[in-house]
PDB file of C-alpha atoms and ligand atoms in Angstrom:
ATOM      1  CA  MET A 837     223.893  83.234 175.101  1.00 94.00           C
ATOM      2  CA  LYS A 838     225.304  85.807 173.708  1.00 97.00           C
ATOM      3  CA  ILE A 839     225.022  87.892 170.408  1.00 98.00           C
ATOM      4  CA  VAL A 840     228.641  86.833 168.422  1.00 98.00           C
ATOM      5  CA  GLU A 841     227.166  88.203 165.435  1.00 98.00           C
ATOM      6  CA  GLU A 842     224.646  90.210 163.837  1.00 98.00           C
ATOM      7  CA  PHE A 843     224.272  91.555 160.341  1.00 98.00           C
ATOM      8  CA  VAL A 844     221.446  93.312 158.023  1.00 98.00           C
ATOM      9  CA  ILE A 845     220.471  91.280 154.842  1.00 98.00           C
ATOM     10  CA  PRO A 846     219.244  94.169 152.726  1.00 98.00           C
ATOM     11  CA  LYS A 847     215.669  94.041 151.508  1.00 98.00           C
ATOM     12  CA  CYS A 848     215.205  92.078 148.219  1.00 98.00           C
ATOM     13  CA  THR A 849     218.577  90.580 148.704  1.00 98.00           C
ATOM     14  CA  GLY A 850     220.086  87.005 149.692  1.00 98.00           C
ATOM     15  CA  LYS A 851     223.076  85.801 152.015  1.00 98.00           C
ATOM     16  CA  ALA A 852     224.601  82.836 152.902  1.00 98.00           C
ATOM     17  CA  PHE A 853     226.762  81.975 155.797  1.00 98.00           C
ATOM     18  CA  ARG A 854     227.869  78.764 158.270  1.00 98.00           C
ATOM     19  CA  LEU A 855     226.234  78.221 161.408  1.00 98.00           C
ATOM     20  CA  ASP A 856     228.152  76.188 163.780  1.00 98.00           C
ATOM     21  CA  ARG A 857     226.708  73.304 165.925  1.00 98.00           C
ATOM     22  CA  GLY A 858     225.181  74.570 169.352  1.00 98.00           C
ATOM     23  CA  ARG A 859     224.810  77.857 168.120  1.00 98.00           C
ATOM     24  CA  VAL A 860     221.647  79.675 167.785  1.00 98.00           C
ATOM     25  CA  LEU A 861     220.261  81.369 164.468  1.00 98.00           C
ATOM     26  CA  ARG A 862     217.399  84.357 165.370  1.00 98.00           C
ATOM     27  CA  VAL A 863     216.150  85.568 162.136  1.00 98.00           C
ATOM     28  CA  ILE A 864     214.342  88.784 162.824  1.00 98.00           C
ATOM     29  CA  GLU A 865     212.020  90.897 160.829  1.00 97.00           C
ATOM     30  CA  PRO A 866     213.043  94.601 162.152  1.00 97.00           C
ATOM     31  CA  GLU A 867     209.878  96.446 160.737  1.00 97.00           C
ATOM     32  CA  GLY A 868     207.521  93.290 160.503  1.00 96.00           C
ATOM     33  CA  GLY A 869     205.449  91.898 157.811  1.00 96.00           C
ATOM     34  CA  GLN A 870     208.616  90.371 156.216  1.00 98.00           C
ATOM     35  CA  VAL A 871     209.596  86.582 154.474  1.00 98.00           C
ATOM     36  CA  ALA A 872     212.673  85.554 154.863  1.00 98.00           C
ATOM     37  CA  GLY A 873     213.384  82.261 152.721  1.00 98.00           C
ATOM     38  CA  LEU A 874     215.342  79.925 154.372  1.00 98.00           C
ATOM     39  CA  MET A 875     217.539  77.032 152.975  1.00 98.00           C
ATOM     40  CA  PHE A 876     219.833  74.566 155.292  1.00 98.00           C
ATOM     41  CA  PHE A 877     222.886  72.473 154.091  1.00 98.00           C
ATOM     42  CA  ASN A 878     224.925  70.206 155.943  1.00 98.00           C
ATOM     43  CA  ALA A 879     228.151  72.199 156.206  1.00 98.00           C
ATOM     44  CA  HIS A 880     230.278  69.637 155.319  1.00 98.00           C
ATOM     45  CA  ASN A 881     228.082  67.774 152.654  1.00 98.00           C
ATOM     46  CA  TYR A 882     226.036  70.070 150.824  1.00 97.00           C
ATOM     47  CA  LYS A 883     224.353  67.102 149.592  1.00 97.00           C
ATOM     48  CA  GLU A 884     222.287  66.653 152.836  1.00 98.00           C
ATOM     49  CA  GLN A 885     220.162  69.388 152.371  1.00 98.00           C
ATOM     50  CA  PHE A 886     216.636  70.643 154.928  1.00 98.00           C
ATOM     51  CA  MET A 887     213.622  69.162 153.244  1.00 95.00           C
ATOM     52  CA  ALA A 888     210.710  71.304 154.054  1.00 95.00           C
ATOM     53  CA  GLU A 889     207.488  69.243 153.932  1.00 92.00           C
ATOM     54  CA  PHE A 890     209.078  66.241 155.128  1.00 93.00           C
ATOM     55  CA  SER A 891     210.044  68.134 158.297  1.00 95.00           C
ATOM     56  CA  GLY A 892     206.754  69.131 159.216  1.00 93.00           C
ATOM     57  CA  SER A 893     205.488  65.564 159.081  1.00 93.00           C
ATOM     58  CA  LEU A 894     208.467  64.144 160.863  1.00 94.00           C
ATOM     59  CA  SER A 895     207.710  67.184 163.028  1.00 94.00           C
ATOM     60  CA  ARG A 896     204.363  65.900 164.578  1.00 94.00           C
ATOM     61  CA  PHE A 897     205.617  62.564 165.927  1.00 94.00           C
ATOM     62  CA  THR A 898     207.490  64.633 168.436  1.00 90.00           C
ATOM     63  CA  GLY A 899     205.145  67.729 169.237  1.00 90.00           C
ATOM     64  CA  LEU A 900     204.413  70.412 166.848  1.00 92.00           C
ATOM     65  CA  GLY A 901     204.770  69.565 163.253  1.00 94.00           C
ATOM     66  CA  THR A 902     202.560  71.439 160.109  1.00 93.00           C
ATOM     67  CA  ARG A 903     203.390  72.950 157.252  1.00 92.00           C
ATOM     68  CA  TYR A 904     203.038  76.177 159.063  1.00 95.00           C
ATOM     69  CA  ALA A 905     204.907  75.354 161.941  1.00 96.00           C
ATOM     70  CA  MET A 906     207.528  73.113 163.296  1.00 96.00           C
ATOM     71  CA  GLY A 907     209.855  71.980 166.070  1.00 96.00           C
ATOM     72  CA  LYS A 908     212.438  69.956 164.392  1.00 97.00           C
ATOM     73  CA  LEU A 909     214.062  70.716 160.780  1.00 98.00           C
ATOM     74  CA  PHE A 910     215.293  67.362 159.156  1.00 97.00           C
ATOM     75  CA  SER A 911     217.240  66.799 156.302  1.00 97.00           C
ATOM     76  CA  LYS A 912     216.152  64.824 153.304  1.00 96.00           C
ATOM     77  CA  VAL A 913     216.485  61.013 152.834  1.00 95.00           C
ATOM     78  CA  PRO A 914     218.447  59.297 152.488  1.00 96.00           C
ATOM     79  CA  PHE A 915     220.034  61.264 155.692  1.00 97.00           C
ATOM     80  CA  GLU A 916     217.044  62.073 157.895  1.00 97.00           C
ATOM     81  CA  ASN A 917     218.986  63.930 160.367  1.00 98.00           C
ATOM     82  CA  LEU A 918     218.317  66.269 162.691  1.00 97.00           C
ATOM     83  CA  MET A 919     219.605  69.687 161.437  1.00 98.00           C
ATOM     84  CA  LEU A 920     218.025  72.246 163.655  1.00 98.00           C
ATOM     85  CA  THR A 921     215.678  72.976 166.703  1.00 98.00           C
ATOM     86  CA  VAL A 922     213.332  75.806 166.895  1.00 98.00           C
ATOM     87  CA  THR A 923     214.144  77.033 170.322  1.00 98.00           C
ATOM     88  CA  ASP A 924     211.567  80.434 169.993  1.00 98.00           C
ATOM     89  CA  ASP A 925     209.177  81.711 167.629  1.00 97.00           C
ATOM     90  CA  LYS A 926     207.298  84.703 168.299  1.00 97.00           C
ATOM     91  CA  VAL A 927     205.152  84.441 165.276  1.00 97.00           C
ATOM     92  CA  GLY A 928     204.052  80.801 164.933  1.00 95.00           C
ATOM     93  CA  LYS A 929     202.950  81.019 161.324  1.00 95.00           C
ATOM     94  CA  HIS A 930     205.401  80.127 158.683  1.00 97.00           C
ATOM     95  CA  PHE A 931     205.123  78.070 155.548  1.00 97.00           C
ATOM     96  CA  ALA A 932     206.780  75.048 154.907  1.00 96.00           C
ATOM     97  CA  GLY A 933     206.436  75.496 151.054  1.00 95.00           C
ATOM     98  CA  PRO A 934     207.848  76.697 147.553  1.00 95.00           C
ATOM     99  CA  HIS A 935     209.933  80.185 147.389  1.00 97.00           C
ATOM    100  CA  CYS A 936     209.038  82.634 144.789  1.00 97.00           C
ATOM    101  CA  THR A 937     210.396  81.949 141.365  1.00 97.00           C
ATOM    102  CA  THR A 938     210.892  83.530 138.005  1.00 97.00           C
ATOM    103  CA  ARG A 939     207.711  81.692 136.686  1.00 97.00           C
ATOM    104  CA  MET A 940     205.944  82.713 139.513  1.00 96.00           C
ATOM    105  CA  MET A 941     206.549  86.257 139.266  1.00 97.00           C
ATOM    106  CA  ALA A 942     205.761  86.019 135.728  1.00 98.00           C
ATOM    107  CA  LEU A 943     202.095  84.415 136.454  1.00 97.00           C
ATOM    108  CA  LEU A 944     201.621  87.153 138.815  1.00 96.00           C
ATOM    109  CA  LYS A 945     201.585  89.394 135.684  1.00 97.00           C
ATOM    110  CA  ALA A 946     205.186  90.778 136.905  1.00 97.00           C
ATOM    111  CA  PRO A 947     207.524  88.982 134.291  1.00 97.00           C
ATOM    112  CA  GLY A 948     211.222  89.886 134.890  1.00 97.00           C
ATOM    113  CA  HIS A 949     210.641  90.567 138.796  1.00 98.00           C
ATOM    114  CA  ARG A 950     213.430  89.635 141.119  1.00 98.00           C
ATOM    115  CA  SER A 951     212.390  86.526 142.916  1.00 98.00           C
ATOM    116  CA  CYS A 952     213.809  84.433 145.733  1.00 98.00           C
ATOM    117  CA  THR A 953     215.407  82.285 143.146  1.00 98.00           C
ATOM    118  CA  ASP A 954     218.061  85.153 142.055  1.00 98.00           C
ATOM    119  CA  ASN A 955     218.359  85.749 145.772  1.00 98.00           C
ATOM    120  CA  PHE A 956     219.293  82.290 146.620  1.00 98.00           C
ATOM    121  CA  THR A 957     221.300  81.881 143.719  1.00 98.00           C
ATOM    122  CA  ASP A 958     223.205  85.023 144.429  1.00 98.00           C
ATOM    123  CA  ALA A 959     223.533  83.614 148.097  1.00 98.00           C
ATOM    124  CA  LEU A 960     224.658  80.489 147.544  1.00 97.00           C
ATOM    125  CA  ARG A 961     227.296  81.759 144.251  1.00 97.00           C
ATOM    126  CA  GLU A 962     230.013  82.537 147.331  1.00 96.00           C
ATOM    127  CA  PHE A 963     229.965  78.675 148.543  1.00 97.00           C
ATOM    128  CA  GLY A 964     230.077  77.319 144.984  1.00 97.00           C
ATOM    129  CA  LEU A 965     226.334  75.802 144.762  1.00 97.00           C
ATOM    130  CA  GLU A 966     224.200  76.273 142.080  1.00 95.00           C
ATOM    131  CA  LEU A 967     220.236  76.350 142.506  1.00 94.00           C
ATOM    132  CA  GLN A 968     220.271  73.290 140.161  1.00 94.00           C
ATOM    133  CA  ASP A 969     222.465  71.613 143.038  1.00 94.00           C
ATOM    134  CA  VAL A 970     219.235  72.069 145.333  1.00 95.00           C
ATOM    135  CA  TYR A 971     217.140  69.073 145.946  1.00 91.00           C
ATOM    136  CA  SER A 972     213.743  71.332 146.547  1.00 89.00           C
ATOM    137  CA  PRO A 973     212.927  74.711 146.113  1.00 88.00           C
ATOM    138  CA  SER A 974     210.777  74.118 149.286  1.00 94.00           C
ATOM    139  CA  VAL A 975     212.331  76.086 151.753  1.00 97.00           C
ATOM    140  CA  PHE A 976     211.425  77.398 155.428  1.00 98.00           C
ATOM    141  CA  ASN A 977     209.387  80.911 154.748  1.00 98.00           C
ATOM    142  CA  ALA A 978     209.697  82.087 157.982  1.00 98.00           C
ATOM    143  CA  PHE A 979     206.885  84.325 158.713  1.00 98.00           C
ATOM    144  CA  MET A 980     205.236  84.028 155.790  1.00 97.00           C
ATOM    145  CA  ASN A 981     201.537  83.652 156.057  1.00 97.00           C
ATOM    146  CA  ALA A 982     200.039  80.969 153.644  1.00 96.00           C
ATOM    147  CA  HIS A 983     196.770  79.033 154.387  1.00 94.00           C
ATOM    148  CA  ILE A 984     195.888  75.623 152.368  1.00 93.00           C
ATOM    149  CA  ASP A 985     192.338  75.855 151.873  1.00 92.00           C
ATOM    150  CA  PRO A 986     190.751  71.960 152.890  1.00 90.00           C
ATOM    151  CA  GLU A 987     187.040  73.375 151.207  1.00 91.00           C
ATOM    152  CA  ARG A 988     189.246  73.925 147.912  1.00 91.00           C
ATOM    153  CA  GLU A 989     190.811  70.968 147.453  1.00 92.00           C
ATOM    154  CA  GLY A 990     194.136  72.346 149.239  1.00 91.00           C
ATOM    155  CA  THR A 991     194.543  75.485 147.446  1.00 93.00           C
ATOM    156  CA  ILE A 992     196.835  77.476 148.805  1.00 92.00           C
ATOM    157  CA  THR A 993     196.288  81.085 149.509  1.00 92.00           C
ATOM    158  CA  TYR A 994     198.958  83.821 150.946  1.00 93.00           C
ATOM    159  CA  GLY A 995     197.611  86.706 152.897  1.00 93.00           C
ATOM    160  CA  PRO A 996     198.936  89.722 154.466  1.00 92.00           C
ATOM    161  CA  PRO A 997     202.144  88.932 156.808  1.00 91.00           C
ATOM    162  CA  THR A 998     201.096  88.694 160.472  1.00 93.00           C
ATOM    163  CA  GLY A 999     204.420  89.240 162.495  1.00 94.00           C
ATOM    164  CA  LYS A1000     204.973  92.487 164.118  1.00 96.00           C
ATOM    165  CA  LYS A1001     208.180  95.019 164.361  1.00 97.00           C
ATOM    166  CA  GLY A1002     210.703  92.685 166.148  1.00 98.00           C
ATOM    167  CA  ASP A1003     209.370  89.801 165.775  1.00 98.00           C
ATOM    168  CA  TYR A1004     211.744  86.440 165.316  1.00 98.00           C
ATOM    169  CA  ILE A1005     212.400  82.865 165.205  1.00 98.00           C
ATOM    170  CA  GLU A1006     215.060  80.955 166.763  1.00 98.00           C
ATOM    171  CA  PHE A1007     216.656  77.478 165.780  1.00 98.00           C
ATOM    172  CA  ARG A1008     219.694  75.951 167.568  1.00 98.00           C
ATOM    173  CA  ALA A1009     222.161  74.177 164.955  1.00 98.00           C
ATOM    174  CA  GLU A1010     222.078  70.571 165.841  1.00 98.00           C
ATOM    175  CA  MET A1011     225.164  70.105 163.516  1.00 98.00           C
ATOM    176  CA  ASP A1012     227.162  72.842 161.251  1.00 98.00           C
ATOM    177  CA  VAL A1013     225.216  74.066 158.793  1.00 98.00           C
ATOM    178  CA  LEU A1014     224.909  76.192 156.078  1.00 98.00           C
ATOM    179  CA  VAL A1015     222.615  78.925 156.020  1.00 98.00           C
ATOM    180  CA  ALA A1016     220.993  80.828 153.033  1.00 98.00           C
ATOM    181  CA  VAL A1017     218.211  83.679 153.618  1.00 98.00           C
ATOM    182  CA  SER A1018     216.777  85.874 151.090  1.00 98.00           C
ATOM    183  CA  ALA A1019     214.823  88.611 152.062  1.00 98.00           C
ATOM    184  CA  CYS A1020     211.822  87.482 149.938  1.00 98.00           C
ATOM    185  CA  PRO A1021     211.491  90.335 147.164  1.00 98.00           C
ATOM    186  CA  ASP A1022     207.828  89.835 146.301  1.00 98.00           C
ATOM    187  CA  ASP A1023     206.228  93.336 146.459  1.00 97.00           C
ATOM    188  CA  VAL A1024     203.201  91.762 143.706  1.00 97.00           C
ATOM    189  CA  SER A1025     201.455  89.490 145.900  1.00 96.00           C
ATOM    190  CA  GLU A1026     200.729  89.895 149.351  1.00 95.00           C
ATOM    191  CA  VAL A1027     202.956  87.884 151.119  1.00 96.00           C
ATOM    192  CA  ASN A1028     205.277  91.065 152.495  1.00 97.00           C
ATOM    193  CA  GLY A1029     202.268  93.262 152.260  1.00 96.00           C
ATOM    194  CA  HIS A1030     203.292  94.854 148.732  1.00 96.00           C
ATOM    195  CA  VAL A1031     206.478  96.341 150.586  1.00 97.00           C
ATOM    196  CA  CYS A1032     209.567  94.901 150.849  1.00 98.00           C
ATOM    197  CA  LYS A1033     211.845  94.901 153.580  1.00 98.00           C
ATOM    198  CA  GLU A1034     215.344  94.024 155.552  1.00 98.00           C
ATOM    199  CA  ILE A1035     215.692  90.877 157.826  1.00 98.00           C
ATOM    200  CA  LEU A1036     218.198  91.163 160.807  1.00 98.00           C
ATOM    201  CA  ILE A1037     220.213  88.181 161.648  1.00 98.00           C
ATOM    202  CA  GLN A1038     221.915  87.544 164.925  1.00 98.00           C
ATOM    203  CA  VAL A1039     224.198  84.354 165.861  1.00 98.00           C
ATOM    204  CA  LEU A1040     224.169  83.428 169.754  1.00 98.00           C
ATOM    205  CA  ALA A1041     226.637  81.135 171.631  1.00 97.00           C
TER     206      ALA A1041
HETATM  207 ZN1   ZN B2087     210.440  85.238 147.486  1.00 53.55          ZN
END
């Protein structure tokens, strides 16, 4: 396959774009240690949306499927269609769960701080979508080092990122999808190592 599109998502911003069926999306952390929040929609029906935890549960029937990594990404009920397949993954530790939000930033004692909510809002506007049209704030948080602690009743803790310079994850589109990416602007918690960085996107055909 060859790279047919390549662009940078500047730090602390979001962008949405279309990915045709059969093409491969490569999400790269050029400097390492940066979370990329990913939302996916059926490009022909925005009501059909990727559902994060649900995809982890369904994926385990066909191989790798946890909240930290999954082989297949499915759309929410009642659709339950295969949207994307993970074809390569250099990190292997992600988190199917919530993106950072306005309230989360306030609770982290940074009221008014930019969050993935702002990035997704900006990104989706171009396609006529608002966050209130999105079924769930749970996304595929690529490269996020989160941990569900069974010793503490399933408490979720976040550690510093483990991805290194140039690491990436790749997805093959199994339908035409609208992709929204947030270069997570959280420099308050540990998720981006307290330094926000850009994300590089490549599309291969
Ligand atoms: Zn975020």
